[in-house]
Amino acid sequence: MMWLSWRQFRVQALFAACALAVIAVYLGYLGSEIRDAYDVYRANCESLADCAQAKSQFRSAYQNTLLFLATGLALIPALIGTFWGAPLIARELENGTHRMVWNQSVTRPRWLIGKVLLVGLAAVLVTGAAAALLTWAARPFDEVVKEQFDAFVFGARNIAPIGYAAVAFTFGTVVGLLLRRTLPAMAVTLVVFLAFQFFFPNVVRPSLMSPDKARLSMTVEAINQAQNLGSLGGGSVIGGVKIPDAPDAWIAETSPLRTADGKTLSSAKFNGCLDSPPKSGAGGTFGDTAVCLSKLNLHVDVLYHPSSRYWAFQWLETAIYLVLSGVLTAFGVWRIRRRVS
């Protein structure tokens, strides 16, 4: 059974091995380049002012490249589910070749489990190897920038991609088993899993552990350290704030700007500082706007996770995906034993 499954899978395995070799060569080169740039960054970091400029240069040099690679790695599980998982059973059922195997001594559950184990193991190995290579290449950058909880970065580092690959593959397999048509199964797998990859980090991940709470005073310095003021939907909001005692923490939720009595700052006052603040000659990211807002005695309430919880989130999320993958496999075994003819 394993020999037959390997014969059917060998072309995809060869393609994956070649792609992984190309990835390894490129990330090996990129990792060496990042380490050389990191040495230059450390050498130029002689004072706080020099460090800020050197960090900005180091960050801008590689941020877009690493973000693009993280996005690409996030697509690997989706593609595995689409091109390896969905056709695995659907093609057999669509062409009727499953009947030849079932008329031999091989049982339906054994046939399904054998296929899932062989191709699923390959999916996990390919994705895990690509994630390990990217994690190694980006390590100096991650140590400086410290954005390990960013949705794309978190899903492209260390062990989390292994869980993504497992659940994407088993989900595609089950979809193919249910739909029994290859192309519809591939389309459904791709769309649903991409939506799931957006849903889980933004909705489920923040609630996997109870967050800590903090109240941050919106001083000039605090406002200038934020990433943005306002939003497309309007409102007195500020994004990308930092906690002074835990600058590497993951901010899971930030309240609107609030006055000393706890009420949300009115849009009129916020827009007044944003659009036409009094001239003060202040520098910084938001300049006069930061000075104007700081005079209103504002604060925000945040929910956050300390950086020390990073590995707990990695293990917990990976475990959830692996358990979900096991549940999908068990459902597939039940389905093929009871319903598929």
mmCIF file of C-alpha atoms in Angstrom:
data_model
loop_
_atom_site.group_PDB
_atom_site.id
_atom_site.type_symbol
_atom_site.label_atom_id
_atom_site.label_comp_id
_atom_site.label_asym_id
_atom_site.label_seq_id
_atom_site.Cartn_x
_atom_site.Cartn_y
_atom_site.Cartn_z
ATOM 1 C CA MET A 1 0.000 0.000 0.000
ATOM 2 C CA MET A 2 2.781 2.429 0.935
ATOM 3 C CA TRP A 3 4.682 1.507 -2.229
ATOM 4 C CA LEU A 4 1.647 2.299 -4.391
ATOM 5 C CA SER A 5 1.056 5.587 -2.558
ATOM 6 C CA TRP A 6 4.691 6.536 -3.082
ATOM 7 C CA ARG A 7 4.464 5.742 -6.804
ATOM 8 C CA GLN A 8 1.492 8.086 -7.078
ATOM 9 C CA PHE A 9 3.182 10.828 -5.069
ATOM 10 C CA ARG A 10 6.764 10.712 -6.369
ATOM 11 C CA VAL A 11 6.358 13.540 -8.935
ATOM 12 C CA GLN A 12 5.000 15.932 -6.306
ATOM 13 C CA ALA A 13 7.736 14.837 -3.893
ATOM 14 C CA LEU A 14 10.448 15.536 -6.471
ATOM 15 C CA PHE A 15 8.999 18.971 -7.208
ATOM 16 C CA ALA A 16 8.834 19.772 -3.477
ATOM 17 C CA ALA A 17 12.450 18.659 -2.976
ATOM 18 C CA CYS A 18 13.645 20.887 -5.815
ATOM 19 C CA ALA A 19 11.648 23.864 -4.510
ATOM 20 C CA LEU A 20 13.021 23.321 -1.011
ATOM 21 C CA ALA A 21 16.566 23.226 -2.372
ATOM 22 C CA VAL A 22 16.033 26.581 -4.102
ATOM 23 C CA ILE A 23 14.560 28.024 -0.897
ATOM 24 C CA ALA A 24 17.535 26.747 1.099
ATOM 25 C CA VAL A 25 20.075 28.337 -1.243
ATOM 26 C CA TYR A 26 18.313 31.702 -1.264
ATOM 27 C CA LEU A 27 17.693 31.819 2.501
ATOM 28 C CA GLY A 28 21.275 30.744 3.153
ATOM 29 C CA TYR A 29 22.487 33.705 1.108
ATOM 30 C CA LEU A 30 19.948 36.082 2.686
ATOM 31 C CA GLY A 31 20.778 34.917 6.198
ATOM 32 C CA SER A 32 24.478 35.571 5.670
ATOM 33 C CA GLU A 33 23.706 39.035 4.284
ATOM 34 C CA ILE A 34 21.467 39.888 7.236
ATOM 35 C CA ARG A 35 24.175 38.796 9.670
ATOM 36 C CA ASP A 36 26.732 41.020 7.962
ATOM 37 C CA ALA A 37 24.292 43.955 8.160
ATOM 38 C CA TYR A 38 23.640 43.121 11.811
ATOM 39 C CA ASP A 39 27.359 43.378 12.566
ATOM 40 C CA VAL A 40 27.391 46.822 10.910
ATOM 41 C CA TYR A 41 24.342 47.827 12.951
ATOM 42 C CA ARG A 42 26.062 46.825 16.197
ATOM 43 C CA ALA A 43 29.224 48.643 15.233
ATOM 44 C CA ASN A 44 27.293 51.845 14.507
ATOM 45 C CA CYS A 45 25.263 51.605 17.705
ATOM 46 C CA GLU A 46 27.588 53.715 19.871
ATOM 47 C CA SER A 47 24.958 55.985 21.433
ATOM 48 C CA LEU A 48 21.185 56.084 21.790
ATOM 49 C CA ALA A 49 20.879 58.494 18.853
ATOM 50 C CA ASP A 50 23.193 56.403 16.684
ATOM 51 C CA CYS A 51 21.287 53.247 17.678
ATOM 52 C CA ALA A 52 17.963 54.710 16.605
ATOM 53 C CA GLN A 53 19.304 55.661 13.183
ATOM 54 C CA ALA A 54 21.185 52.381 12.729
ATOM 55 C CA LYS A 55 18.088 50.386 13.747
ATOM 56 C CA SER A 56 15.929 52.316 11.276
ATOM 57 C CA GLN A 57 18.388 51.639 8.441
ATOM 58 C CA PHE A 58 18.745 47.966 9.339
ATOM 59 C CA ARG A 59 14.983 47.567 9.576
ATOM 60 C CA SER A 60 14.176 49.311 6.310
ATOM 61 C CA ALA A 61 16.792 47.255 4.458
ATOM 62 C CA TYR A 62 15.144 43.884 5.156
ATOM 63 C CA GLN A 63 11.610 44.420 6.452
ATOM 64 C CA ASN A 64 9.820 44.225 3.099
ATOM 65 C CA THR A 65 11.859 41.223 1.961
ATOM 66 C CA LEU A 66 11.168 39.256 5.134
ATOM 67 C CA LEU A 67 7.490 40.224 5.100
ATOM 68 C CA PHE A 68 7.228 38.970 1.514
ATOM 69 C CA LEU A 69 8.931 35.700 2.495
ATOM 70 C CA ALA A 70 6.648 35.282 5.524
ATOM 71 C CA THR A 71 3.623 35.747 3.264
ATOM 72 C CA GLY A 72 5.049 33.197 0.857
ATOM 73 C CA LEU A 73 5.602 30.696 3.650
ATOM 74 C CA ALA A 74 2.010 31.219 4.823
ATOM 75 C CA LEU A 75 0.891 30.184 1.338
ATOM 76 C CA ILE A 76 2.790 26.878 1.452
ATOM 77 C CA PRO A 77 0.246 25.110 3.741
ATOM 78 C CA ALA A 78 -2.619 26.509 1.664
ATOM 79 C CA LEU A 79 -1.023 25.202 -1.540
ATOM 80 C CA ILE A 80 -0.287 21.857 0.078
ATOM 81 C CA GLY A 81 -3.916 21.508 1.104
ATOM 82 C CA THR A 82 -5.041 22.545 -2.377
ATOM 83 C CA PHE A 83 -2.679 20.524 -4.577
ATOM 84 C CA TRP A 84 -1.770 17.600 -2.317
ATOM 85 C CA GLY A 85 -4.727 17.191 0.036
ATOM 86 C CA ALA A 86 -7.792 17.921 -2.089
ATOM 87 C CA PRO A 87 -6.891 15.625 -5.045
ATOM 88 C CA LEU A 88 -5.579 12.803 -2.838
ATOM 89 C CA ILE A 89 -8.924 11.021 -2.466
ATOM 90 C CA ALA A 90 -11.119 13.084 -4.803
ATOM 91 C CA ARG A 91 -9.144 12.006 -7.890
ATOM 92 C CA GLU A 92 -9.410 8.316 -6.926
ATOM 93 C CA LEU A 93 -13.172 8.601 -6.376
ATOM 94 C CA GLU A 94 -13.669 10.687 -9.506
ATOM 95 C CA ASN A 95 -11.791 8.207 -11.736
ATOM 96 C CA GLY A 96 -13.100 5.099 -9.973
ATOM 97 C CA THR A 97 -9.604 3.710 -9.299
ATOM 98 C CA HIS A 98 -10.442 3.261 -5.599
ATOM 99 C CA ARG A 99 -12.531 0.203 -6.437
ATOM 100 C CA MET A 100 -9.472 -1.703 -7.646
ATOM 101 C CA VAL A 101 -7.750 -1.260 -4.283
ATOM 102 C CA TRP A 102 -10.850 -1.993 -2.229
ATOM 103 C CA ASN A 103 -11.351 -5.280 -4.104
ATOM 104 C CA GLN A 104 -7.948 -6.415 -2.868
ATOM 105 C CA SER A 105 -7.050 -7.235 0.735
ATOM 106 C CA VAL A 106 -6.595 -3.576 1.693
ATOM 107 C CA THR A 107 -9.407 -2.169 3.854
ATOM 108 C CA ARG A 108 -10.819 1.292 3.266
ATOM 109 C CA PRO A 109 -9.483 2.792 6.532
ATOM 110 C CA ARG A 110 -6.023 1.342 5.920
ATOM 111 C CA TRP A 111 -6.036 2.725 2.369
ATOM 112 C CA LEU A 112 -6.977 6.208 3.578
ATOM 113 C CA ILE A 113 -4.640 6.260 6.565
ATOM 114 C CA GLY A 114 -1.720 5.034 4.465
ATOM 115 C CA LYS A 115 -2.176 7.854 1.975
ATOM 116 C CA VAL A 116 -2.670 10.486 4.673
ATOM 117 C CA LEU A 117 0.390 9.390 6.648
ATOM 118 C CA LEU A 118 2.746 9.345 3.663
ATOM 119 C CA VAL A 119 1.719 12.613 2.020
ATOM 120 C CA GLY A 120 0.943 14.316 5.322
ATOM 121 C CA LEU A 121 4.415 13.541 6.649
ATOM 122 C CA ALA A 122 5.932 14.980 3.478
ATOM 123 C CA ALA A 123 3.795 18.124 3.876
ATOM 124 C CA VAL A 124 4.940 18.613 7.465
ATOM 125 C CA LEU A 125 8.612 18.018 6.608
ATOM 126 C CA VAL A 126 8.621 20.439 3.671
ATOM 127 C CA THR A 127 6.830 23.195 5.579
ATOM 128 C CA GLY A 128 8.861 22.646 8.747
ATOM 129 C CA ALA A 129 12.140 22.777 6.830
ATOM 130 C CA ALA A 130 11.143 25.999 5.044
ATOM 131 C CA ALA A 131 10.077 27.556 8.369
ATOM 132 C CA ALA A 132 13.345 26.522 10.032
ATOM 133 C CA LEU A 133 15.369 28.073 7.211
ATOM 134 C CA LEU A 134 13.418 31.342 7.359
ATOM 135 C CA THR A 135 13.636 31.430 11.165
ATOM 136 C CA TRP A 136 17.418 31.041 10.970
ATOM 137 C CA ALA A 137 17.822 33.640 8.228
ATOM 138 C CA ALA A 138 15.672 36.236 10.000
ATOM 139 C CA ARG A 139 16.929 35.693 13.561
ATOM 140 C CA PRO A 140 19.216 38.780 13.770
ATOM 141 C CA PHE A 141 16.463 40.946 12.283
ATOM 142 C CA ASP A 142 13.872 39.553 14.714
ATOM 143 C CA GLU A 143 16.185 40.212 17.671
ATOM 144 C CA VAL A 144 16.434 43.888 16.706
ATOM 145 C CA VAL A 145 12.899 44.626 15.503
ATOM 146 C CA LYS A 146 11.088 42.386 18.026
ATOM 147 C CA GLU A 147 7.804 41.957 16.163
ATOM 148 C CA GLN A 148 7.492 38.244 16.858
ATOM 149 C CA PHE A 149 3.741 38.503 17.541
ATOM 150 C CA ASP A 150 2.935 40.110 14.202
ATOM 151 C CA ALA A 151 0.401 37.876 12.444
ATOM 152 C CA PHE A 152 2.584 37.110 9.416
ATOM 153 C CA VAL A 153 5.819 36.806 11.403
ATOM 154 C CA PHE A 154 4.333 34.523 14.063
ATOM 155 C CA GLY A 155 2.924 32.159 11.455
ATOM 156 C CA ALA A 156 6.211 31.919 9.552
ATOM 157 C CA ARG A 157 8.631 31.177 12.377
ATOM 158 C CA ASN A 158 9.568 28.161 14.486
ATOM 159 C CA ILE A 159 6.985 25.356 14.903
ATOM 160 C CA ALA A 160 3.631 27.009 14.114
ATOM 161 C CA PRO A 161 3.875 26.375 10.328
ATOM 162 C CA ILE A 162 4.044 22.627 11.016
ATOM 163 C CA GLY A 163 0.562 22.719 12.526
ATOM 164 C CA TYR A 164 -0.714 24.846 9.640
ATOM 165 C CA ALA A 165 0.565 22.320 7.099
ATOM 166 C CA ALA A 166 -0.998 19.374 8.938
ATOM 167 C CA VAL A 167 -4.447 20.913 9.221
ATOM 168 C CA ALA A 168 -4.404 22.296 5.665
ATOM 169 C CA PHE A 169 -3.523 18.896 4.220
ATOM 170 C CA THR A 170 -6.093 16.936 6.234
ATOM 171 C CA PHE A 171 -8.758 19.552 5.568
ATOM 172 C CA GLY A 172 -8.120 19.317 1.828
ATOM 173 C CA THR A 173 -8.259 15.534 2.017
ATOM 174 C CA VAL A 174 -11.609 15.544 3.815
ATOM 175 C CA VAL A 175 -13.048 18.141 1.413
ATOM 176 C CA GLY A 176 -12.028 15.920 -1.497
ATOM 177 C CA LEU A 177 -13.606 12.918 0.204
ATOM 178 C CA LEU A 178 -16.875 14.796 0.673
ATOM 179 C CA LEU A 179 -17.104 16.508 -2.726
ATOM 180 C CA ARG A 180 -15.625 13.609 -4.755
ATOM 181 C CA ARG A 181 -14.588 16.046 -7.501
ATOM 182 C CA THR A 182 -11.023 17.290 -7.778
ATOM 183 C CA LEU A 183 -11.376 20.854 -9.059
ATOM 184 C CA PRO A 184 -14.262 21.873 -6.743
ATOM 185 C CA ALA A 185 -12.393 20.341 -3.794
ATOM 186 C CA MET A 186 -9.246 22.313 -4.651
ATOM 187 C CA ALA A 187 -11.183 25.577 -4.953
ATOM 188 C CA VAL A 188 -13.033 25.089 -1.661
ATOM 189 C CA THR A 189 -9.846 24.110 0.169
ATOM 190 C CA LEU A 190 -7.919 27.146 -1.022
ATOM 191 C CA VAL A 191 -10.653 29.681 -0.256
ATOM 192 C CA VAL A 192 -11.655 28.276 3.129
ATOM 193 C CA PHE A 193 -8.128 27.765 4.409
ATOM 194 C CA LEU A 194 -6.992 31.251 3.381
ATOM 195 C CA ALA A 195 -10.013 32.657 5.247
ATOM 196 C CA PHE A 196 -9.151 30.457 8.225
ATOM 197 C CA GLN A 197 -5.555 31.753 8.229
ATOM 198 C CA PHE A 198 -6.931 35.279 8.548
ATOM 199 C CA PHE A 199 -9.596 34.364 11.117
ATOM 200 C CA PHE A 200 -7.494 32.397 13.596
ATOM 201 C CA PRO A 201 -4.653 34.917 14.245
ATOM 202 C CA ASN A 202 -6.997 37.889 14.501
ATOM 203 C CA VAL A 203 -9.931 36.381 16.386
ATOM 204 C CA VAL A 204 -8.870 33.175 18.160
ATOM 205 C CA ARG A 205 -5.182 33.673 18.973
ATOM 206 C CA PRO A 206 -5.597 36.736 21.241
ATOM 207 C CA SER A 207 -8.025 34.808 23.465
ATOM 208 C CA LEU A 208 -5.952 31.641 23.850
ATOM 209 C CA MET A 209 -4.605 33.119 27.098
ATOM 210 C CA SER A 210 -6.020 35.740 29.429
ATOM 211 C CA PRO A 211 -4.332 39.070 28.607
ATOM 212 C CA ASP A 212 -2.831 41.488 31.100
ATOM 213 C CA LYS A 213 -4.247 45.003 31.396
ATOM 214 C CA ALA A 214 -2.519 48.371 31.473
ATOM 215 C CA ARG A 215 -3.417 52.065 31.351
ATOM 216 C CA LEU A 216 -1.029 54.173 29.288
ATOM 217 C CA SER A 217 -0.806 57.952 29.619
ATOM 218 C CA MET A 218 -0.651 59.606 26.217
ATOM 219 C CA THR A 219 2.345 61.877 26.683
ATOM 220 C CA VAL A 220 4.142 63.482 23.755
ATOM 221 C CA GLU A 221 6.723 60.704 23.803
ATOM 222 C CA ALA A 222 4.088 57.941 23.965
ATOM 223 C CA ILE A 223 2.125 59.423 21.041
ATOM 224 C CA ASN A 224 5.244 59.823 18.899
ATOM 225 C CA GLN A 225 6.145 56.163 19.511
ATOM 226 C CA ALA A 226 2.775 55.011 18.128
ATOM 227 C CA GLN A 227 2.372 53.859 14.536
ATOM 228 C CA ASN A 228 -0.751 55.740 13.520
ATOM 229 C CA LEU A 229 -3.425 58.219 14.598
ATOM 230 C CA GLY A 230 -6.997 57.956 13.378
ATOM 231 C CA SER A 231 -8.483 55.332 11.076
ATOM 232 C CA LEU A 232 -10.476 55.011 7.881
ATOM 233 C CA GLY A 233 -13.628 54.521 9.922
ATOM 234 C CA GLY A 234 -13.021 57.698 11.909
ATOM 235 C CA GLY A 235 -12.916 57.991 15.683
ATOM 236 C CA SER A 236 -10.355 59.031 18.282
ATOM 237 C CA VAL A 237 -8.038 56.063 17.935
ATOM 238 C CA ILE A 238 -4.313 55.485 18.138
ATOM 239 C CA GLY A 239 -2.535 52.379 16.913
ATOM 240 C CA GLY A 240 0.782 50.703 17.576
ATOM 241 C CA VAL A 241 1.323 52.057 21.092
ATOM 242 C CA LYS A 242 4.157 50.713 23.246
ATOM 243 C CA ILE A 243 4.132 49.727 26.916
ATOM 244 C CA PRO A 244 7.147 51.398 28.593
ATOM 245 C CA ASP A 245 7.824 48.470 30.945
ATOM 246 C CA ALA A 246 7.224 45.848 28.241
ATOM 247 C CA PRO A 247 8.112 47.324 24.815
ATOM 248 C CA ASP A 248 8.179 43.866 23.192
ATOM 249 C CA ALA A 249 4.684 42.919 24.390
ATOM 250 C CA TRP A 250 1.896 41.998 22.015
ATOM 251 C CA ILE A 251 -0.880 44.595 22.235
ATOM 252 C CA ALA A 252 -4.031 42.552 21.649
ATOM 253 C CA GLU A 253 -6.526 45.399 22.050
ATOM 254 C CA THR A 254 -6.302 49.180 22.416
ATOM 255 C CA SER A 255 -9.162 51.377 23.544
ATOM 256 C CA PRO A 256 -9.970 54.730 21.907
ATOM 257 C CA LEU A 257 -8.283 57.795 23.360
ATOM 258 C CA ARG A 258 -9.972 58.577 26.673
ATOM 259 C CA THR A 259 -10.110 61.647 28.878
ATOM 260 C CA ALA A 260 -9.303 61.672 32.592
ATOM 261 C CA ASP A 261 -12.926 60.797 33.482
ATOM 262 C CA GLY A 262 -12.800 57.684 31.252
ATOM 263 C CA LYS A 263 -14.929 59.048 28.429
ATOM 264 C CA THR A 264 -13.895 58.670 24.791
ATOM 265 C CA LEU A 265 -12.300 61.807 23.367
ATOM 266 C CA SER A 266 -14.741 63.617 21.100
ATOM 267 C CA SER A 267 -14.090 63.463 17.367
ATOM 268 C CA ALA A 268 -14.168 67.274 17.198
ATOM 269 C CA LYS A 269 -11.261 67.690 19.631
ATOM 270 C CA PHE A 270 -9.334 64.813 18.096
ATOM 271 C CA ASN A 271 -9.712 66.100 14.548
ATOM 272 C CA GLY A 272 -8.824 69.597 15.731
ATOM 273 C CA CYS A 273 -5.454 68.393 16.995
ATOM 274 C CA LEU A 274 -5.010 66.159 13.955
ATOM 275 C CA ASP A 275 -5.880 68.676 11.238
ATOM 276 C CA SER A 276 -4.937 72.070 12.665
ATOM 277 C CA PRO A 277 -2.876 71.821 15.860
ATOM 278 C CA PRO A 278 -1.344 74.963 17.417
ATOM 279 C CA LYS A 279 2.160 75.545 16.106
ATOM 280 C CA SER A 280 4.767 74.540 18.663
ATOM 281 C CA GLY A 281 7.742 73.663 16.502
ATOM 282 C CA ALA A 282 7.845 70.169 18.031
ATOM 283 C CA GLY A 283 9.598 67.344 16.232
ATOM 284 C CA GLY A 284 8.894 63.652 16.317
ATOM 285 C CA THR A 285 6.578 61.471 14.294
ATOM 286 C CA PHE A 286 3.417 63.496 14.935
ATOM 287 C CA GLY A 287 4.987 66.816 15.941
ATOM 288 C CA ASP A 288 2.450 69.502 16.831
ATOM 289 C CA THR A 289 -0.398 66.980 16.890
ATOM 290 C CA ALA A 290 1.314 64.995 19.666
ATOM 291 C CA VAL A 291 1.784 68.166 21.721
ATOM 292 C CA CYS A 292 -1.855 69.176 21.208
ATOM 293 C CA LEU A 293 -3.218 65.773 22.264
ATOM 294 C CA SER A 294 -0.883 65.477 25.260
ATOM 295 C CA LYS A 295 -2.348 68.688 26.742
ATOM 296 C CA LEU A 296 -5.782 67.005 26.940
ATOM 297 C CA ASN A 297 -4.601 64.571 29.679
ATOM 298 C CA LEU A 298 -5.495 61.468 27.671
ATOM 299 C CA HIS A 299 -4.895 57.770 28.205
ATOM 300 C CA VAL A 300 -5.696 54.433 26.581
ATOM 301 C CA ASP A 301 -6.515 51.084 28.156
ATOM 302 C CA VAL A 302 -4.762 48.128 26.558
ATOM 303 C CA LEU A 303 -4.926 44.349 26.761
ATOM 304 C CA TYR A 304 -1.529 42.783 26.127
ATOM 305 C CA HIS A 305 0.553 39.628 26.319
ATOM 306 C CA PRO A 306 4.173 39.827 27.555
ATOM 307 C CA SER A 307 6.866 38.641 25.181
ATOM 308 C CA SER A 308 7.638 35.787 27.611
ATOM 309 C CA ARG A 309 4.446 34.076 26.413
ATOM 310 C CA TYR A 310 5.699 33.730 22.837
ATOM 311 C CA TRP A 311 6.661 30.045 23.046
ATOM 312 C CA ALA A 312 3.527 29.221 25.019
ATOM 313 C CA PHE A 313 1.476 30.636 22.138
ATOM 314 C CA GLN A 314 3.597 28.742 19.587
ATOM 315 C CA TRP A 315 3.117 25.392 21.329
ATOM 316 C CA LEU A 316 -0.556 25.978 22.118
ATOM 317 C CA GLU A 317 -1.507 27.037 18.607
ATOM 318 C CA THR A 318 0.488 24.192 17.034
ATOM 319 C CA ALA A 319 -1.186 21.692 19.373
ATOM 320 C CA ILE A 320 -4.628 23.015 18.420
ATOM 321 C CA TYR A 321 -3.885 22.582 14.723
ATOM 322 C CA LEU A 322 -2.497 19.066 15.232
ATOM 323 C CA VAL A 323 -5.538 18.035 17.269
ATOM 324 C CA LEU A 324 -7.821 19.505 14.616
ATOM 325 C CA SER A 325 -5.870 17.573 11.989
ATOM 326 C CA GLY A 326 -6.383 14.369 13.974
ATOM 327 C CA VAL A 327 -10.117 15.042 14.257
ATOM 328 C CA LEU A 328 -10.373 15.605 10.503
ATOM 329 C CA THR A 329 -8.511 12.366 9.823
ATOM 330 C CA ALA A 330 -10.785 10.431 12.189
ATOM 331 C CA PHE A 331 -13.828 11.909 10.458
ATOM 332 C CA GLY A 332 -12.403 10.881 7.088
ATOM 333 C CA VAL A 333 -11.928 7.292 8.300
ATOM 334 C CA TRP A 334 -15.503 7.208 9.618
ATOM 335 C CA ARG A 335 -16.859 8.677 6.407
ATOM 336 C CA ILE A 336 -15.062 6.322 4.078
ATOM 337 C CA ARG A 337 -16.052 3.305 6.127
ATOM 338 C CA ARG A 338 -19.740 4.201 6.356
ATOM 339 C CA ARG A 339 -20.799 6.363 3.426
ATOM 340 C CA VAL A 340 -18.454 6.096 0.429
ATOM 341 C CA SER A 341 -19.198 3.394 -2.129
#
